[in-house]
Short mmCIF file of C-alpha atoms and ligand atoms in Angstrom, two decimals:
data_model
loop_
_atom_site.label_atom_id
_atom_site.label_comp_id
_atom_site.label_asym_id
_atom_site.label_seq_id
_atom_site.Cartn_x
_atom_site.Cartn_y
_atom_site.Cartn_z
CA UNK A 1 47.58 -8.64 -31.16
CA UNK A 2 49.74 -11.32 -30.50
CA UNK A 3 53.66 -11.10 -29.65
CA UNK A 4 56.12 -14.16 -29.87
CA UNK A 5 59.15 -12.60 -28.14
CA UNK A 6 61.46 -15.81 -29.05
CA UNK A 7 61.22 -17.39 -32.80
CA UNK A 8 64.24 -18.51 -34.96
CA UNK A 9 62.65 -17.57 -38.54
CA UNK A 10 65.85 -19.12 -40.54
CA UNK A 11 66.97 -20.50 -43.57
CA UNK A 12 68.67 -23.40 -41.25
CA UNK A 13 65.45 -24.07 -39.67
CA UNK A 14 62.77 -23.38 -42.26
CA UNK A 15 64.54 -23.84 -45.16
CA UNK A 16 62.42 -23.63 -48.69
CA UNK A 17 59.74 -22.76 -46.80
CA UNK A 18 60.75 -19.70 -44.86
CA UNK A 19 59.33 -17.15 -46.91
CA UNK A 20 55.82 -19.06 -47.30
CA UNK A 21 55.60 -19.09 -43.32
CA UNK A 22 56.77 -15.35 -43.05
CA UNK A 23 54.18 -14.42 -45.45
CA UNK A 24 51.90 -16.32 -43.34
CA UNK A 25 52.44 -14.83 -40.35
CA UNK A 26 52.09 -11.04 -41.67
CA UNK A 27 48.69 -11.76 -42.75
CA UNK A 28 47.95 -13.18 -39.05
CA UNK A 29 47.19 -11.43 -35.85
CA UNK A 30 50.92 -12.25 -34.72
CA UNK A 31 52.17 -8.43 -34.79
CA UNK A 32 55.88 -9.16 -33.82
CA UNK A 33 57.94 -11.73 -33.62
CA UNK A 34 61.91 -11.31 -32.31
CA UNK A 35 63.59 -13.49 -34.60
CA UNK A 36 66.68 -14.77 -32.61
CA UNK A 37 69.99 -15.49 -33.37
CA UNK A 38 72.49 -18.01 -32.30
CA UNK A 39 75.36 -17.81 -33.91
CA UNK A 40 77.00 -15.23 -36.21
CA UNK A 41 75.61 -16.62 -39.83
CA UNK A 42 71.96 -16.37 -37.86
CA UNK A 43 72.51 -13.03 -35.94
CA UNK A 44 73.28 -11.57 -39.85
CA UNK A 45 70.45 -13.20 -41.33
CA UNK A 46 67.79 -11.94 -38.88
CA UNK A 47 68.91 -8.67 -38.88
CA UNK A 48 68.74 -8.79 -42.84
CA UNK A 49 65.16 -9.72 -42.73
CA UNK A 50 64.00 -6.81 -40.86
CA UNK A 51 64.45 -4.93 -43.61
CA UNK A 52 61.72 -6.62 -45.76
CA UNK A 53 59.43 -7.70 -42.35
CA UNK A 54 58.03 -5.18 -40.54
CA UNK A 55 56.98 -7.25 -37.63
CA UNK A 56 60.07 -8.72 -37.49
CA UNK A 57 62.89 -7.37 -34.63
CA UNK A 58 66.00 -9.25 -34.51
CA UNK A 59 68.43 -10.19 -31.70
CA UNK A 60 71.97 -10.69 -31.99
CA UNK A 61 74.35 -13.32 -30.25
CA UNK A 62 76.60 -16.69 -29.45
CA UNK A 63 74.03 -19.25 -28.14
CA UNK A 64 75.71 -21.66 -25.57
CA UNK A 65 76.29 -24.73 -28.31
CA UNK A 66 78.20 -22.21 -30.96
CA UNK A 67 80.65 -21.02 -28.65
CA UNK A 68 83.01 -22.47 -31.16
CA UNK A 69 82.19 -18.93 -33.29
CA UNK A 70 83.90 -17.27 -30.86
CA UNK A 71 87.41 -18.69 -31.63
CA UNK A 72 87.30 -18.68 -35.59
CA UNK A 73 85.41 -15.22 -36.19
CA UNK A 74 86.02 -12.58 -33.71
CA UNK A 75 82.79 -12.57 -32.93
CA UNK A 76 82.51 -10.06 -30.08
CA UNK A 77 83.21 -7.42 -32.39
CA UNK A 78 81.08 -8.99 -34.78
CA UNK A 79 77.95 -9.23 -32.54
CA UNK A 80 78.57 -5.27 -31.43
CA UNK A 81 78.48 -4.03 -34.90
CA UNK A 82 75.62 -6.14 -36.05
CA UNK A 83 74.18 -5.04 -32.95
CA UNK A 84 73.84 -1.06 -34.19
CA UNK A 85 71.06 -1.68 -36.16
CA UNK A 86 67.94 0.18 -34.50
CA UNK A 87 66.02 -3.26 -35.08
CA UNK A 88 68.21 -5.24 -33.03
CA UNK A 89 66.45 -5.09 -29.45
CA UNK A 90 68.87 -7.44 -27.63
CA UNK A 91 71.63 -9.41 -27.09
CA UNK A 92 70.97 -13.34 -27.30
CA UNK A 93 70.22 -15.84 -27.31
CA UNK A 94 73.49 -16.65 -24.80
CA UNK A 95 73.66 -18.11 -21.58
CA UNK A 96 75.07 -21.58 -20.17
CA UNK A 97 73.51 -24.78 -20.87
CA UNK A 98 75.15 -27.87 -18.99
CA UNK A 99 72.47 -30.43 -20.35
CA UNK A 100 74.04 -30.69 -23.50
CA UNK A 101 78.08 -31.47 -23.15
CA UNK A 102 78.95 -29.44 -26.71
CA UNK A 103 80.87 -26.10 -25.59
CA UNK A 104 83.41 -26.70 -22.69
CA UNK A 105 81.89 -24.83 -19.65
CA UNK A 106 85.09 -22.69 -18.93
CA UNK A 107 84.47 -21.19 -22.54
CA UNK A 108 80.55 -20.98 -22.18
CA UNK A 109 80.61 -19.01 -18.94
CA UNK A 110 83.59 -16.75 -20.71
CA UNK A 111 81.95 -15.78 -23.35
CA UNK A 112 78.60 -15.84 -21.44
CA UNK A 113 80.06 -12.69 -19.43
CA UNK A 114 81.66 -11.25 -22.58
CA UNK A 115 78.36 -10.55 -24.36
CA UNK A 116 76.26 -9.52 -21.13
CA UNK A 117 78.88 -6.62 -21.26
CA UNK A 118 77.71 -5.86 -25.03
CA UNK A 119 74.58 -5.56 -24.05
CA UNK A 120 75.17 -3.37 -21.02
CA UNK A 121 76.98 -1.06 -23.35
CA UNK A 122 74.86 -0.95 -25.74
CA UNK A 123 71.80 -0.45 -23.30
CA UNK A 124 70.05 -3.35 -25.12
CA UNK A 125 68.86 -6.28 -22.70
CA UNK A 126 69.84 -9.92 -23.02
CA UNK A 127 67.86 -13.14 -23.84
CA UNK A 128 69.35 -15.88 -21.61
CA UNK A 129 69.57 -19.50 -22.17
CA UNK A 130 69.49 -21.60 -19.20
CA UNK A 131 69.67 -25.05 -18.66
CA UNK A 132 71.03 -27.43 -15.62
CA UNK A 133 72.84 -24.32 -15.08
CA UNK A 134 71.22 -21.90 -12.91
CA UNK A 135 73.18 -20.82 -10.27
CA UNK A 136 76.23 -20.08 -12.41
CA UNK A 137 73.74 -18.43 -14.87
CA UNK A 138 72.50 -15.95 -12.32
CA UNK A 139 75.98 -15.61 -10.69
CA UNK A 140 77.67 -14.31 -13.88
CA UNK A 141 74.83 -12.35 -14.32
CA UNK A 142 75.27 -10.76 -10.86
CA UNK A 143 78.93 -10.29 -11.92
CA UNK A 144 77.93 -7.72 -14.08
CA UNK A 145 75.41 -6.39 -12.45
CA UNK A 146 73.10 -5.82 -15.43
CA UNK A 147 70.02 -7.62 -14.59
CA UNK A 148 68.05 -6.44 -17.51
CA UNK A 149 67.19 -9.39 -19.41
CA UNK A 150 64.57 -12.27 -19.85
CA UNK A 151 65.00 -16.23 -19.32
CA UNK A 152 63.71 -17.72 -22.27
CA UNK A 153 62.00 -20.85 -22.39
CA UNK A 154 61.73 -20.64 -18.32
CA UNK A 155 62.01 -24.17 -17.21
CA UNK A 156 63.26 -23.31 -13.59
CA UNK A 157 61.19 -24.15 -10.42
CA UNK A 158 59.56 -21.20 -7.97
CA UNK A 159 62.65 -20.72 -6.35
CA UNK A 160 64.57 -20.07 -8.99
CA UNK A 161 62.02 -17.74 -10.25
CA UNK A 162 61.65 -15.71 -7.72
CA UNK A 163 65.29 -14.97 -7.53
CA UNK A 164 64.58 -13.86 -11.48
CA UNK A 165 61.68 -11.37 -10.26
CA UNK A 166 63.74 -10.26 -7.35
CA UNK A 167 66.39 -9.37 -9.09
CA UNK A 168 63.98 -7.02 -11.87
CA UNK A 169 64.36 -9.37 -14.98
CA UNK A 170 61.69 -11.30 -16.88
CA UNK A 171 60.20 -14.59 -17.07
CA UNK A 172 59.07 -15.86 -20.94
CA UNK A 173 56.86 -19.03 -21.02
CA UNK A 174 57.21 -21.36 -24.34
CA UNK A 175 54.87 -24.41 -25.23
CA UNK A 176 55.78 -26.04 -22.49
CA UNK A 177 53.67 -24.63 -20.35
CA UNK A 178 50.90 -26.54 -22.18
CA UNK A 179 52.29 -29.99 -21.87
CA UNK A 180 50.68 -31.86 -19.09
CA UNK A 181 54.21 -33.02 -17.75
CA UNK A 182 55.11 -29.47 -16.76
CA UNK A 183 53.04 -29.06 -13.48
CA UNK A 184 55.98 -27.35 -11.78
CA UNK A 185 56.03 -24.59 -14.51
CA UNK A 186 51.94 -23.81 -13.99
CA UNK A 187 52.84 -23.69 -10.35
CA UNK A 188 55.46 -20.70 -11.72
CA UNK A 189 52.62 -19.43 -13.86
CA UNK A 190 50.60 -18.81 -10.91
CA UNK A 191 52.56 -16.55 -8.84
CA UNK A 192 54.75 -14.26 -11.61
CA UNK A 193 53.43 -10.63 -11.88
CA UNK A 194 51.78 -9.91 -14.78
CA UNK A 195 54.37 -7.16 -15.51
CA UNK A 196 57.43 -9.71 -15.92
CA UNK A 197 55.44 -11.80 -18.40
CA UNK A 198 56.38 -12.71 -22.19
CA UNK A 199 55.26 -15.07 -23.96
CA UNK A 200 57.33 -17.30 -27.06
CA UNK A 201 57.05 -20.25 -29.40
CA UNK A 202 61.33 -21.12 -29.89
CA UNK A 203 59.77 -21.96 -33.04
CA UNK A 204 60.56 -24.22 -35.05
CA UNK A 205 61.04 -26.44 -31.36
CA UNK A 206 58.56 -27.33 -28.73
CA UNK A 207 55.19 -27.17 -30.54
CA UNK A 208 52.70 -26.22 -27.81
CA UNK A 209 49.43 -28.79 -27.12
CA UNK A 210 47.73 -29.60 -29.79
CA UNK A 211 50.25 -29.11 -32.25
CA UNK A 212 52.72 -31.53 -30.48
CA UNK A 213 54.94 -33.14 -32.68
CA UNK A 214 54.79 -30.74 -35.40
CA UNK A 215 57.14 -28.02 -36.82
CA UNK A 216 56.53 -24.97 -34.73
CA UNK A 217 55.67 -21.23 -35.75
CA UNK A 218 55.02 -18.11 -34.09
CA UNK A 219 51.33 -18.44 -35.39
CA UNK A 220 51.05 -21.08 -32.27
CA UNK A 221 51.94 -19.13 -29.95
CA UNK A 222 48.34 -18.02 -29.10
CA UNK A 223 48.01 -21.41 -27.30
CA UNK A 224 50.64 -20.22 -24.58
CA UNK A 225 48.50 -16.96 -24.25
CA UNK A 226 45.59 -19.02 -23.97
CA UNK A 227 47.20 -21.52 -21.22
CA UNK A 228 48.38 -18.58 -19.09
CA UNK A 229 45.23 -16.96 -19.61
CA UNK A 230 43.34 -19.77 -18.16
CA UNK A 231 45.56 -20.80 -15.40
CA UNK A 232 44.98 -16.95 -14.21
CA UNK A 233 41.30 -16.44 -14.89
CA UNK A 234 42.72 -13.23 -16.73
CA UNK A 235 40.99 -12.47 -20.15
CA UNK A 236 42.81 -12.93 -23.63
CA UNK A 237 42.51 -9.06 -24.59
CA UNK A 238 44.16 -8.06 -21.09
CA UNK A 239 46.44 -10.08 -21.19
CA UNK A 240 47.45 -9.32 -25.21
CA UNK A 241 47.49 -5.55 -23.86
CA UNK A 242 49.81 -6.52 -21.17
CA UNK A 243 52.28 -8.39 -22.84
CA UNK A 244 52.41 -5.44 -25.42
CA UNK A 245 53.15 -3.32 -22.64
CA UNK A 246 55.47 -5.26 -21.38
CA UNK A 247 57.53 -6.41 -24.32
CA UNK A 248 58.11 -2.70 -25.23
CA UNK A 249 59.13 -1.94 -21.58
CA UNK A 250 61.92 -4.52 -22.05
CA UNK A 251 62.58 -4.50 -25.41
CA UNK A 252 63.05 -0.55 -25.71
CA UNK A 253 64.42 -0.15 -28.86
CA UNK A 254 61.01 -1.55 -30.10
CA UNK A 255 59.13 1.39 -29.17
CA UNK A 256 60.11 3.36 -32.31
CA UNK A 257 58.65 1.20 -35.06
CA UNK A 258 55.51 -0.75 -33.28
CA UNK A 259 52.83 0.58 -35.60
CA UNK A 260 53.84 4.11 -35.38
CA UNK A 261 52.39 4.49 -31.85
CA UNK A 262 54.26 6.03 -28.98
CA UNK A 263 54.91 4.46 -25.52
CA UNK A 264 55.82 6.71 -22.58
CA UNK A 265 59.74 5.99 -22.13
CA UNK A 266 60.17 4.16 -19.24
CA UNK A 267 61.91 6.05 -16.08
ZN1 LIG B 301 65.99 -20.64 -29.12
#
């Protein structure tokens, strides 16, 4: 089975076609999708949708672009209460983005840390968005002492990857891995330990080759799997099994729900 560990299957992104898309995925070989919230509204929607679609898990959190939500909505409290739902498997996506100057950098840092602390208290992992901000991102995680999470749509180099891996965290590759221009990313894919890898689409963004330019969908996560399996010379079926084990190990709350199967609790 295929797993998309990061997509935004939400009204804001898919509009009137959301239900059609959800139905298509529910009939495909993509058996799990983490539906990722990025502000209060999308986090609530992601949680709501898990009640209707078995293949969906939700994550809740405030993205660096949406930090203004914290000021207007008492978000820490709201995120905490949403995260009590057992199908919420992580706090995210949260992090730092210095590439686009949308939210004040100081606010980004403050609320990133606050949200990591929520995750720490609940014992759920974090899904990290980090762009042009590796040093601060890593330092804040270090300050919290909570290295339980995944760098989503990873797009840094070998040095950064090594730091993340040494700390015990995961790396998730998106469709960018299929881009010709992303040689550096392919180098990272060559060295990442197999027990620390996840794949994602970040739908509706970042459609992989050969679907570039189209709206992305979790159905296209297979292209990320294929590219990685070619880089590493592993069979696709074997890779699918490894990624499934990784997913359940990181997103611990998922184990009670996946196809009624039982997993050994990580010690
Ligand atoms: Zn995302």
